[in-house]
Amino acid sequence: MEKFINEQEALEDFLKTTGALYDETRVQLLKFIDKHGAMCICDLQNSFNMLQSRLSRHIKILKDSGFLSIKKDGRWSYYSIRTPLDRFRLQAIEEIRALPISLPELKKISSDCEI
Amino acid sequence: MEKFINEQEALEDFLKTTGALYDETRVQLLKFIDKHGAMCICDLQNSFNMLQSRLSRHIKILKDSGFLSIKKDGRWSYYSIRTPLDRFRLQAIEEIRALPISLPELKKISSDCEI
DNA sequence: GATATATAGATAAAATATCATATATATTTT
DNA sequence: AAAATATATATGATATTTTATCTATATATC
């Protein structure tokens, strides 16, 4: 992500990263977005059977922890895996990519993100 | 660590790993043991200013999540970084090793682990 | 007004720290 | 040698803190 000035920030960043990874829903969301590319909350809402507020909160945690980037276009917010990812976050994504867990089918309603 | 039979176990193992990493005390303990090698709870108690029960519980979590191994000798239990570590846990240890956080001085009272 | 997203408030669930106690082993005393 | 004591570790119970979910509502755009 970025370089750190003090040890406080470095530790906080590490804990924010591991905290984001310590939730089944967020692991599924990361794997799903990594697999399918940029999408909106509403696409996740249609694919996963979860409340919008729940998804929005989890996505915010993934964004704030450096895993996702956002591109807004009108009323849609497209979330995708952030590039570049720092080393450890990338290693985590690769670990999640290798996890043999099943994901729901992608039911996309937003237009493809072209920005 | 080991190979998994079903997706349930694989996800549980991943979450157990990230959960173990999502705690400041455990990150410090991992870094400390990685730096100094095998040691007992009582050494941690002398080095860190923490209650024995607190350290014992955190060490148990690190052991159960695959980061530490234990060798018992009399009334002492020597904990060290488990070998071999699977890829992701090793990457996590390397990340922690690189964290610029300060650690207390090692105040060792147990004899050096020779088993 | 309808849709997409974000967030506040309330509640439930999970994790942590502390106090107290149990267990096992080693050492000292008698 | 047996009994008592000390040491190292583990764990049960409880209070506190943190996190997750849901309901409801707010904000922004079409």
PDB file of C-alpha atoms (C1' of nucleotides) in Angstrom:
ATOM      1  CA  MET A   1       0.000   0.000   0.000  1.00  0.00           C
ATOM      2  CA  GLU A   2       2.322   2.703   1.171  1.00  0.00           C
ATOM      3  CA  LYS A   3       5.419   3.138   3.249  1.00  0.00           C
ATOM      4  CA  PHE A   4       5.079   3.941   6.892  1.00  0.00           C
ATOM      5  CA  ILE A   5       6.472   6.673   9.006  1.00  0.00           C
ATOM      6  CA  ASN A   6       6.198   5.083  12.413  1.00  0.00           C
ATOM      7  CA  GLU A   7       5.701   1.668  13.920  1.00  0.00           C
ATOM      8  CA  GLN A   8       2.255   2.571  15.128  1.00  0.00           C
ATOM      9  CA  GLU A   9       1.030   2.979  11.567  1.00  0.00           C
ATOM     10  CA  ALA A  10       2.777  -0.144  10.327  1.00  0.00           C
ATOM     11  CA  LEU A  11       1.177  -2.318  12.967  1.00  0.00           C
ATOM     12  CA  GLU A  12      -2.225  -0.719  12.474  1.00  0.00           C
ATOM     13  CA  ASP A  13      -2.020  -1.370   8.765  1.00  0.00           C
ATOM     14  CA  PHE A  14      -1.095  -4.995   9.306  1.00  0.00           C
ATOM     15  CA  LEU A  15      -3.933  -5.500  11.777  1.00  0.00           C
ATOM     16  CA  LYS A  16      -6.372  -3.761   9.468  1.00  0.00           C
ATOM     17  CA  THR A  17      -5.301  -6.169   6.758  1.00  0.00           C
ATOM     18  CA  THR A  18      -5.626  -9.311   8.833  1.00  0.00           C
ATOM     19  CA  GLY A  19      -8.866  -8.044  10.340  1.00  0.00           C
ATOM     20  CA  ALA A  20     -10.355  -7.642   6.897  1.00  0.00           C
ATOM     21  CA  LEU A  21      -9.366 -11.221   6.113  1.00  0.00           C
ATOM     22  CA  TYR A  22     -10.868 -12.615   9.283  1.00  0.00           C
ATOM     23  CA  ASP A  23     -14.462 -12.925   8.121  1.00  0.00           C
ATOM     24  CA  GLU A  24     -16.072 -15.572   5.983  1.00  0.00           C
ATOM     25  CA  THR A  25     -18.265 -13.145   4.084  1.00  0.00           C
ATOM     26  CA  ARG A  26     -15.357 -10.887   3.190  1.00  0.00           C
ATOM     27  CA  VAL A  27     -13.261 -13.826   2.019  1.00  0.00           C
ATOM     28  CA  GLN A  28     -16.099 -14.869  -0.269  1.00  0.00           C
ATOM     29  CA  LEU A  29     -16.527 -11.339  -1.574  1.00  0.00           C
ATOM     30  CA  LEU A  30     -12.812 -10.974  -2.267  1.00  0.00           C
ATOM     31  CA  LYS A  31     -12.733 -14.289  -4.105  1.00  0.00           C
ATOM     32  CA  PHE A  32     -15.824 -13.361  -6.081  1.00  0.00           C
ATOM     33  CA  ILE A  33     -14.568  -9.945  -7.163  1.00  0.00           C
ATOM     34  CA  ASP A  34     -11.127 -11.355  -7.896  1.00  0.00           C
ATOM     35  CA  LYS A  35     -12.757 -13.937 -10.152  1.00  0.00           C
ATOM     36  CA  HIS A  36     -15.245 -11.739 -11.982  1.00  0.00           C
ATOM     37  CA  GLY A  37     -13.700  -8.299 -11.955  1.00  0.00           C
ATOM     38  CA  ALA A  38     -15.267  -4.932 -11.231  1.00  0.00           C
ATOM     39  CA  MET A  39     -18.833  -4.945 -10.035  1.00  0.00           C
ATOM     40  CA  CYS A  40     -21.335  -3.027  -7.947  1.00  0.00           C
ATOM     41  CA  ILE A  41     -22.905  -3.663  -4.592  1.00  0.00           C
ATOM     42  CA  CYS A  42     -26.163  -4.402  -6.377  1.00  0.00           C
ATOM     43  CA  ASP A  43     -24.465  -7.185  -8.354  1.00  0.00           C
ATOM     44  CA  LEU A  44     -23.281  -8.707  -5.103  1.00  0.00           C
ATOM     45  CA  GLN A  45     -26.769  -8.299  -3.700  1.00  0.00           C
ATOM     46  CA  ASN A  46     -28.186 -10.220  -6.633  1.00  0.00           C
ATOM     47  CA  SER A  47     -25.518 -12.913  -6.557  1.00  0.00           C
ATOM     48  CA  PHE A  48     -25.208 -13.458  -2.839  1.00  0.00           C
ATOM     49  CA  ASN A  49     -28.407 -13.597  -0.880  1.00  0.00           C
ATOM     50  CA  MET A  50     -27.470 -10.840   1.514  1.00  0.00           C
ATOM     51  CA  LEU A  51     -28.883  -7.517   2.611  1.00  0.00           C
ATOM     52  CA  GLN A  52     -27.521  -4.451   0.876  1.00  0.00           C
ATOM     53  CA  SER A  53     -26.415  -2.792   4.102  1.00  0.00           C
ATOM     54  CA  ARG A  54     -24.456  -5.874   5.077  1.00  0.00           C
ATOM     55  CA  LEU A  55     -22.653  -6.003   1.735  1.00  0.00           C
ATOM     56  CA  SER A  56     -22.004  -2.292   1.763  1.00  0.00           C
ATOM     57  CA  ARG A  57     -20.363  -2.499   5.171  1.00  0.00           C
ATOM     58  CA  HIS A  58     -18.174  -5.434   4.260  1.00  0.00           C
ATOM     59  CA  ILE A  59     -17.119  -3.795   1.008  1.00  0.00           C
ATOM     60  CA  LYS A  60     -16.217  -0.664   2.911  1.00  0.00           C
ATOM     61  CA  ILE A  61     -13.993  -2.682   5.232  1.00  0.00           C
ATOM     62  CA  LEU A  62     -12.284  -4.296   2.252  1.00  0.00           C
ATOM     63  CA  LYS A  63     -11.789  -0.902   0.641  1.00  0.00           C
ATOM     64  CA  ASP A  64     -10.494   0.750   3.803  1.00  0.00           C
ATOM     65  CA  SER A  65      -8.084  -2.107   4.370  1.00  0.00           C
ATOM     66  CA  GLY A  66      -6.522  -1.627   0.947  1.00  0.00           C
ATOM     67  CA  PHE A  67      -7.939  -4.618  -0.899  1.00  0.00           C
ATOM     68  CA  LEU A  68     -10.474  -2.879  -3.122  1.00  0.00           C
ATOM     69  CA  SER A  69     -10.556   0.264  -5.207  1.00  0.00           C
ATOM     70  CA  ILE A  70     -13.686   2.121  -6.189  1.00  0.00           C
ATOM     71  CA  LYS A  71     -14.711   3.905  -9.350  1.00  0.00           C
ATOM     72  CA  LYS A  72     -17.951   5.827  -9.222  1.00  0.00           C
ATOM     73  CA  ASP A  73     -20.096   6.305 -12.302  1.00  0.00           C
ATOM     74  CA  GLY A  74     -23.439   7.907 -11.764  1.00  0.00           C
ATOM     75  CA  ARG A  75     -25.303   6.027  -9.108  1.00  0.00           C
ATOM     76  CA  TRP A  76     -23.126   2.983  -9.481  1.00  0.00           C
ATOM     77  CA  SER A  77     -19.937   2.312  -7.557  1.00  0.00           C
ATOM     78  CA  TYR A  78     -17.685  -0.232  -9.185  1.00  0.00           C
ATOM     79  CA  TYR A  79     -15.433  -2.124  -6.847  1.00  0.00           C
ATOM     80  CA  SER A  80     -12.452  -4.127  -8.003  1.00  0.00           C
ATOM     81  CA  ILE A  81      -9.262  -5.576  -6.605  1.00  0.00           C
ATOM     82  CA  ARG A  82      -6.898  -2.694  -6.077  1.00  0.00           C
ATOM     83  CA  THR A  83      -3.804  -2.408  -8.210  1.00  0.00           C
ATOM     84  CA  PRO A  84      -1.098  -2.373  -7.308  1.00  0.00           C
ATOM     85  CA  LEU A  85      -1.470  -4.442  -4.198  1.00  0.00           C
ATOM     86  CA  ASP A  86       1.395  -4.566  -1.773  1.00  0.00           C
ATOM     87  CA  ARG A  87       3.152  -7.880  -1.331  1.00  0.00           C
ATOM     88  CA  PHE A  88       1.296  -9.320   1.633  1.00  0.00           C
ATOM     89  CA  ARG A  89      -2.162  -8.377   0.409  1.00  0.00           C
ATOM     90  CA  LEU A  90      -1.337  -9.940  -2.930  1.00  0.00           C
ATOM     91  CA  GLN A  91      -0.194 -13.115  -1.205  1.00  0.00           C
ATOM     92  CA  ALA A  92      -3.445 -13.148   0.725  1.00  0.00           C
ATOM     93  CA  ILE A  93      -5.471 -12.781  -2.456  1.00  0.00           C
ATOM     94  CA  GLU A  94      -3.528 -15.632  -4.019  1.00  0.00           C
ATOM     95  CA  GLU A  95      -4.259 -17.761  -0.972  1.00  0.00           C
ATOM     96  CA  ILE A  96      -7.948 -16.951  -1.231  1.00  0.00           C
ATOM     97  CA  ARG A  97      -7.883 -17.639  -4.960  1.00  0.00           C
ATOM     98  CA  ALA A  98      -6.577 -21.126  -4.181  1.00  0.00           C
ATOM     99  CA  LEU A  99      -9.236 -21.859  -1.551  1.00  0.00           C
ATOM    100  CA  PRO A 100     -11.588 -24.596  -2.757  1.00  0.00           C
ATOM    101  CA  ILE A 101     -14.762 -22.849  -1.703  1.00  0.00           C
ATOM    102  CA  SER A 102     -17.857 -22.591  -3.842  1.00  0.00           C
ATOM    103  CA  LEU A 103     -19.237 -19.236  -4.881  1.00  0.00           C
ATOM    104  CA  PRO A 104     -22.671 -18.221  -6.079  1.00  0.00           C
ATOM    105  CA  GLU A 105     -23.315 -17.593  -9.752  1.00  0.00           C
ATOM    106  CA  LEU A 106     -22.679 -14.030 -10.885  1.00  0.00           C
ATOM    107  CA  LYS A 107     -25.961 -12.271 -11.551  1.00  0.00           C
ATOM    108  CA  LYS A 108     -24.894  -8.960 -12.947  1.00  0.00           C
ATOM    109  CA  ILE A 109     -27.339  -6.133 -13.419  1.00  0.00           C
ATOM    110  CA  SER A 110     -24.971  -3.204 -13.664  1.00  0.00           C
ATOM    111  CA  SER A 111     -23.529  -2.366 -17.045  1.00  0.00           C
ATOM    112  CA  ASP A 112     -19.922  -3.380 -17.462  1.00  0.00           C
ATOM    113  CA  CYS A 113     -17.577  -0.927 -15.875  1.00  0.00           C
ATOM    114  CA  GLU A 114     -15.743   0.884 -18.654  1.00  0.00           C
ATOM    115  CA  ILE A 115     -14.029   3.582 -16.694  1.00  0.00           C
TER     116      ILE A 115
ATOM    117  CA  MET B   1       0.065 -27.154   7.193  1.00  0.00           C
ATOM    118  CA  GLU B   2      -1.896 -29.960   5.642  1.00  0.00           C
ATOM    119  CA  LYS B   3      -4.096 -30.632   2.662  1.00  0.00           C
ATOM    120  CA  PHE B   4      -7.819 -30.345   2.994  1.00  0.00           C
ATOM    121  CA  ILE B   5     -10.588 -32.698   2.158  1.00  0.00           C
ATOM    122  CA  ASN B   6     -13.473 -30.321   1.887  1.00  0.00           C
ATOM    123  CA  GLU B   7     -14.051 -26.631   1.409  1.00  0.00           C
ATOM    124  CA  GLN B   8     -15.394 -26.271   4.914  1.00  0.00           C
ATOM    125  CA  GLU B   9     -12.053 -27.231   6.400  1.00  0.00           C
ATOM    126  CA  ALA B  10     -10.049 -25.122   3.987  1.00  0.00           C
ATOM    127  CA  LEU B  11     -12.021 -21.994   4.819  1.00  0.00           C
ATOM    128  CA  GLU B  12     -11.908 -22.711   8.542  1.00  0.00           C
ATOM    129  CA  ASP B  13      -8.169 -23.107   8.410  1.00  0.00           C
ATOM    130  CA  PHE B  14      -7.750 -19.845   6.550  1.00  0.00           C
ATOM    131  CA  LEU B  15      -9.965 -17.988   9.019  1.00  0.00           C
ATOM    132  CA  LYS B  16      -8.162 -19.551  11.944  1.00  0.00           C
ATOM    133  CA  THR B  17      -4.920 -18.297  10.451  1.00  0.00           C
ATOM    134  CA  THR B  18      -6.095 -14.760   9.832  1.00  0.00           C
ATOM    135  CA  GLY B  19      -7.838 -14.690  13.194  1.00  0.00           C
ATOM    136  CA  ALA B  20      -4.603 -15.565  14.934  1.00  0.00           C
ATOM    137  CA  LEU B  21      -2.911 -12.703  13.104  1.00  0.00           C
ATOM    138  CA  TYR B  22      -5.596 -10.207  14.001  1.00  0.00           C
ATOM    139  CA  ASP B  23      -4.339  -9.261  17.451  1.00  0.00           C
ATOM    140  CA  GLU B  24      -1.563  -6.912  18.451  1.00  0.00           C
ATOM    141  CA  THR B  25      -0.340  -9.080  21.316  1.00  0.00           C
ATOM    142  CA  ARG B  26      -0.099 -12.173  19.129  1.00  0.00           C
ATOM    143  CA  VAL B  27       1.777 -10.288  16.430  1.00  0.00           C
ATOM    144  CA  GLN B  28       4.288  -9.157  19.036  1.00  0.00           C
ATOM    145  CA  LEU B  29       4.615 -12.656  20.444  1.00  0.00           C
ATOM    146  CA  LEU B  30       5.159 -14.163  16.996  1.00  0.00           C
ATOM    147  CA  LYS B  31       7.792 -11.570  16.184  1.00  0.00           C
ATOM    148  CA  PHE B  32       9.491 -12.117  19.530  1.00  0.00           C
ATOM    149  CA  ILE B  33       9.623 -15.903  19.270  1.00  0.00           C
ATOM    150  CA  ASP B  34      10.669 -15.709  15.628  1.00  0.00           C
ATOM    151  CA  LYS B  35      13.534 -13.449  16.679  1.00  0.00           C
ATOM    152  CA  HIS B  36      14.762 -15.294  19.761  1.00  0.00           C
ATOM    153  CA  GLY B  37      13.803 -18.909  19.165  1.00  0.00           C
ATOM    154  CA  ALA B  38      12.225 -21.433  21.508  1.00  0.00           C
ATOM    155  CA  MET B  39      11.094 -20.151  24.864  1.00  0.00           C
ATOM    156  CA  CYS B  40       8.604 -20.736  27.648  1.00  0.00           C
ATOM    157  CA  ILE B  41       5.529 -18.854  28.756  1.00  0.00           C
ATOM    158  CA  CYS B  42       7.466 -17.758  31.826  1.00  0.00           C
ATOM    159  CA  ASP B  43      10.102 -16.130  29.605  1.00  0.00           C
ATOM    160  CA  LEU B  44       7.352 -14.203  27.858  1.00  0.00           C
ATOM    161  CA  GLN B  45       5.925 -13.277  31.229  1.00  0.00           C
ATOM    162  CA  ASN B  46       9.273 -11.866  32.280  1.00  0.00           C
ATOM    163  CA  SER B  47       9.891 -10.063  29.012  1.00  0.00           C
ATOM    164  CA  PHE B  48       6.447  -8.684  28.323  1.00  0.00           C
ATOM    165  CA  ASN B  49       4.595  -7.193  31.243  1.00  0.00           C
ATOM    166  CA  MET B  50       1.542  -9.379  30.923  1.00  0.00           C
ATOM    167  CA  LEU B  51      -0.374 -11.806  33.078  1.00  0.00           C
ATOM    168  CA  GLN B  52       0.509 -15.461  32.673  1.00  0.00           C
ATOM    169  CA  SER B  53      -3.038 -16.488  31.822  1.00  0.00           C
ATOM    170  CA  ARG B  54      -3.194 -13.907  29.078  1.00  0.00           C
ATOM    171  CA  LEU B  55       0.052 -15.114  27.520  1.00  0.00           C
ATOM    172  CA  SER B  56      -0.924 -18.752  27.863  1.00  0.00           C
ATOM    173  CA  ARG B  57      -4.182 -18.153  26.035  1.00  0.00           C
ATOM    174  CA  HIS B  58      -2.562 -16.210  23.206  1.00  0.00           C
ATOM    175  CA  ILE B  59       0.136 -18.838  22.805  1.00  0.00           C
ATOM    176  CA  LYS B  60      -2.529 -21.509  22.629  1.00  0.00           C
ATOM    177  CA  ILE B  61      -4.260 -19.631  19.826  1.00  0.00           C
ATOM    178  CA  LEU B  62      -0.977 -19.339  17.937  1.00  0.00           C
ATOM    179  CA  LYS B  63      -0.328 -23.045  18.428  1.00  0.00           C
ATOM    180  CA  ASP B  64      -3.822 -24.122  17.414  1.00  0.00           C
ATOM    181  CA  SER B  65      -3.638 -21.961  14.325  1.00  0.00           C
ATOM    182  CA  GLY B  66      -0.474 -23.701  13.166  1.00  0.00           C
ATOM    183  CA  PHE B  67       2.116 -21.013  13.857  1.00  0.00           C
ATOM    184  CA  LEU B  68       3.818 -22.521  16.891  1.00  0.00           C
ATOM    185  CA  SER B  69       4.999 -25.959  17.919  1.00  0.00           C
ATOM    186  CA  ILE B  70       5.485 -27.116  21.475  1.00  0.00           C
ATOM    187  CA  LYS B  71       8.078 -29.318  23.140  1.00  0.00           C
ATOM    188  CA  LYS B  72       7.451 -30.217  26.751  1.00  0.00           C
ATOM    189  CA  ASP B  73      10.309 -30.861  29.182  1.00  0.00           C
ATOM    190  CA  GLY B  74       9.405 -31.281  32.792  1.00  0.00           C
ATOM    191  CA  ARG B  75       7.311 -28.360  33.883  1.00  0.00           C
ATOM    192  CA  TRP B  76       8.487 -26.228  31.005  1.00  0.00           C
ATOM    193  CA  SER B  77       6.807 -25.971  27.640  1.00  0.00           C
ATOM    194  CA  TYR B  78       9.036 -24.623  24.910  1.00  0.00           C
ATOM    195  CA  TYR B  79       7.251 -22.855  22.101  1.00  0.00           C
ATOM    196  CA  SER B  80       8.878 -22.094  18.793  1.00  0.00           C
ATOM    197  CA  ILE B  81       7.884 -21.232  15.243  1.00  0.00           C
ATOM    198  CA  ARG B  82       6.602 -24.398  13.690  1.00  0.00           C
ATOM    199  CA  THR B  83       8.535 -26.017  10.899  1.00  0.00           C
ATOM    200  CA  PRO B  84       7.613 -26.559   8.244  1.00  0.00           C
ATOM    201  CA  LEU B  85       5.178 -23.731   7.873  1.00  0.00           C
ATOM    202  CA  ASP B  86       2.830 -23.764   4.935  1.00  0.00           C
ATOM    203  CA  ARG B  87       3.257 -21.040   2.354  1.00  0.00           C
ATOM    204  CA  PHE B  88       0.786 -18.462   3.595  1.00  0.00           C
ATOM    205  CA  ARG B  89       1.762 -18.733   7.259  1.00  0.00           C
ATOM    206  CA  LEU B  90       5.387 -18.342   6.256  1.00  0.00           C
ATOM    207  CA  GLN B  91       4.548 -15.260   4.228  1.00  0.00           C
ATOM    208  CA  ALA B  92       2.724 -13.865   7.238  1.00  0.00           C
ATOM    209  CA  ILE B  93       5.732 -14.486   9.465  1.00  0.00           C
ATOM    210  CA  GLU B  94       7.962 -12.753   6.950  1.00  0.00           C
ATOM    211  CA  GLU B  95       5.593  -9.797   6.919  1.00  0.00           C
ATOM    212  CA  ILE B  96       5.672  -9.629  10.708  1.00  0.00           C
ATOM    213  CA  ARG B  97       9.453  -9.948  10.673  1.00  0.00           C
ATOM    214  CA  ALA B  98       9.599  -6.868   8.472  1.00  0.00           C
ATOM    215  CA  LEU B  99       7.280  -4.806  10.672  1.00  0.00           C
ATOM    216  CA  PRO B 100       9.192  -1.941  12.304  1.00  0.00           C
ATOM    217  CA  ILE B 101       7.740  -2.461  15.748  1.00  0.00           C
ATOM    218  CA  SER B 102       9.762  -2.430  18.923  1.00  0.00           C
ATOM    219  CA  LEU B 103       9.908  -5.431  21.203  1.00  0.00           C
ATOM    220  CA  PRO B 104      10.828  -5.756  24.861  1.00  0.00           C
ATOM    221  CA  GLU B 105      14.193  -7.098  25.884  1.00  0.00           C
ATOM    222  CA  LEU B 106      14.364 -10.864  26.273  1.00  0.00           C
ATOM    223  CA  LYS B 107      14.547 -11.805  29.937  1.00  0.00           C
ATOM    224  CA  LYS B 108      15.024 -15.524  29.852  1.00  0.00           C
ATOM    225  CA  ILE B 109      14.731 -17.619  32.955  1.00  0.00           C
ATOM    226  CA  SER B 110      14.185 -21.042  31.448  1.00  0.00           C
ATOM    227  CA  SER B 111      17.230 -23.032  30.474  1.00  0.00           C
ATOM    228  CA  ASP B 112      17.885 -23.203  26.756  1.00  0.00           C
ATOM    229  CA  CYS B 113      15.692 -25.740  25.059  1.00  0.00           C
ATOM    230  CA  GLU B 114      17.885 -28.636  23.996  1.00  0.00           C
ATOM    231  CA  ILE B 115      15.264 -31.145  22.980  1.00  0.00           C
TER     232      ILE B 115
ATOM    233  C1'  DG C   1     -40.521   8.752  -7.908  1.00  0.00           C
ATOM    234  C1'  DA C   2     -37.195   4.885  -8.544  1.00  0.00           C
ATOM    235  C1'  DT C   3     -32.638   3.038  -7.978  1.00  0.00           C
ATOM    236  C1'  DA C   4     -27.888   2.472  -5.914  1.00  0.00           C
ATOM    237  C1'  DT C   5     -25.269   3.207  -2.081  1.00  0.00           C
ATOM    238  C1'  DA C   6     -24.021   4.643   2.569  1.00  0.00           C
ATOM    239  C1'  DT C   7     -24.732   4.898   7.364  1.00  0.00           C
ATOM    240  C1'  DA C   8     -27.058   5.434  12.066  1.00  0.00           C
ATOM    241  C1'  DG C   9     -29.167   2.824  15.888  1.00  0.00           C
ATOM    242  C1'  DA C  10     -30.325  -1.378  18.223  1.00  0.00           C
ATOM    243  C1'  DT C  11     -29.314  -6.008  19.187  1.00  0.00           C
ATOM    244  C1'  DA C  12     -26.802 -10.319  19.096  1.00  0.00           C
ATOM    245  C1'  DA C  13     -22.612 -12.758  18.867  1.00  0.00           C
ATOM    246  C1'  DA C  14     -17.681 -13.201  19.462  1.00  0.00           C
ATOM    247  C1'  DA C  15     -13.210 -12.069  21.392  1.00  0.00           C
ATOM    248  C1'  DT C  16     -10.271 -10.376  25.164  1.00  0.00           C
ATOM    249  C1'  DA C  17      -8.482  -9.476  29.877  1.00  0.00           C
ATOM    250  C1'  DT C  18      -8.679 -10.481  34.489  1.00  0.00           C
ATOM    251  C1'  DC C  19      -9.335 -13.162  38.675  1.00  0.00           C
ATOM    252  C1'  DA C  20      -9.408 -17.466  40.556  1.00  0.00           C
ATOM    253  C1'  DT C  21      -8.351 -22.171  40.511  1.00  0.00           C
ATOM    254  C1'  DA C  22      -6.654 -26.670  38.777  1.00  0.00           C
ATOM    255  C1'  DT C  23      -2.930 -29.754  37.212  1.00  0.00           C
ATOM    256  C1'  DA C  24       1.584 -31.357  36.749  1.00  0.00           C
ATOM    257  C1'  DT C  25       6.303 -31.361  37.884  1.00  0.00           C
ATOM    258  C1'  DA C  26      10.307 -30.016  40.603  1.00  0.00           C
ATOM    259  C1'  DT C  27      12.403 -28.831  44.909  1.00  0.00           C
ATOM    260  C1'  DT C  28      12.791 -28.572  49.799  1.00  0.00           C
ATOM    261  C1'  DT C  29      11.827 -30.045  54.380  1.00  0.00           C
ATOM    262  C1'  DT C  30      11.037 -33.314  57.797  1.00  0.00           C
TER     263       DT C  30
ATOM    264  C1'  DA D   1      11.292 -41.711  51.507  1.00  0.00           C
ATOM    265  C1'  DA D   2       7.213 -39.086  52.345  1.00  0.00           C
ATOM    266  C1'  DA D   3       5.113 -34.759  52.895  1.00  0.00           C
ATOM    267  C1'  DA D   4       4.982 -30.005  52.061  1.00  0.00           C
ATOM    268  C1'  DT D   5       6.046 -26.230  49.186  1.00  0.00           C
ATOM    269  C1'  DA D   6       7.219 -23.802  44.956  1.00  0.00           C
ATOM    270  C1'  DT D   7       7.077 -23.316  40.013  1.00  0.00           C
ATOM    271  C1'  DA D   8       5.134 -23.544  35.187  1.00  0.00           C
ATOM    272  C1'  DT D   9       1.208 -23.958  32.655  1.00  0.00           C
ATOM    273  C1'  DA D  10      -3.671 -24.401  31.549  1.00  0.00           C
ATOM    274  C1'  DT D  11      -8.415 -23.237  32.026  1.00  0.00           C
ATOM    275  C1'  DG D  12     -13.213 -21.943  34.054  1.00  0.00           C
ATOM    276  C1'  DA D  13     -16.024 -17.854  35.087  1.00  0.00           C
ATOM    277  C1'  DT D  14     -17.114 -13.151  34.474  1.00  0.00           C
ATOM    278  C1'  DA D  15     -16.980  -8.377  32.779  1.00  0.00           C
ATOM    279  C1'  DT D  16     -15.724  -5.613  29.059  1.00  0.00           C
ATOM    280  C1'  DT D  17     -14.943  -4.599  24.461  1.00  0.00           C
ATOM    281  C1'  DT D  18     -15.396  -5.424  19.689  1.00  0.00           C
ATOM    282  C1'  DT D  19     -17.712  -7.052  15.657  1.00  0.00           C
ATOM    283  C1'  DA D  20     -21.638  -8.473  12.752  1.00  0.00           C
ATOM    284  C1'  DT D  21     -26.357  -8.296  11.434  1.00  0.00           C
ATOM    285  C1'  DC D  22     -30.687  -6.248  10.868  1.00  0.00           C
ATOM    286  C1'  DT D  23     -34.003  -2.398  10.492  1.00  0.00           C
ATOM    287  C1'  DA D  24     -34.571   2.019   9.208  1.00  0.00           C
ATOM    288  C1'  DT D  25     -33.226   6.118   7.092  1.00  0.00           C
ATOM    289  C1'  DA D  26     -30.300   9.381   4.490  1.00  0.00           C
ATOM    290  C1'  DT D  27     -27.908  10.855   0.219  1.00  0.00           C
ATOM    291  C1'  DA D  28     -27.146  10.993  -4.566  1.00  0.00           C
ATOM    292  C1'  DT D  29     -28.306  10.072  -9.299  1.00  0.00           C
ATOM    293  C1'  DC D  30     -31.332   8.637 -12.987  1.00  0.00           C
TER     294       DC D  30
END
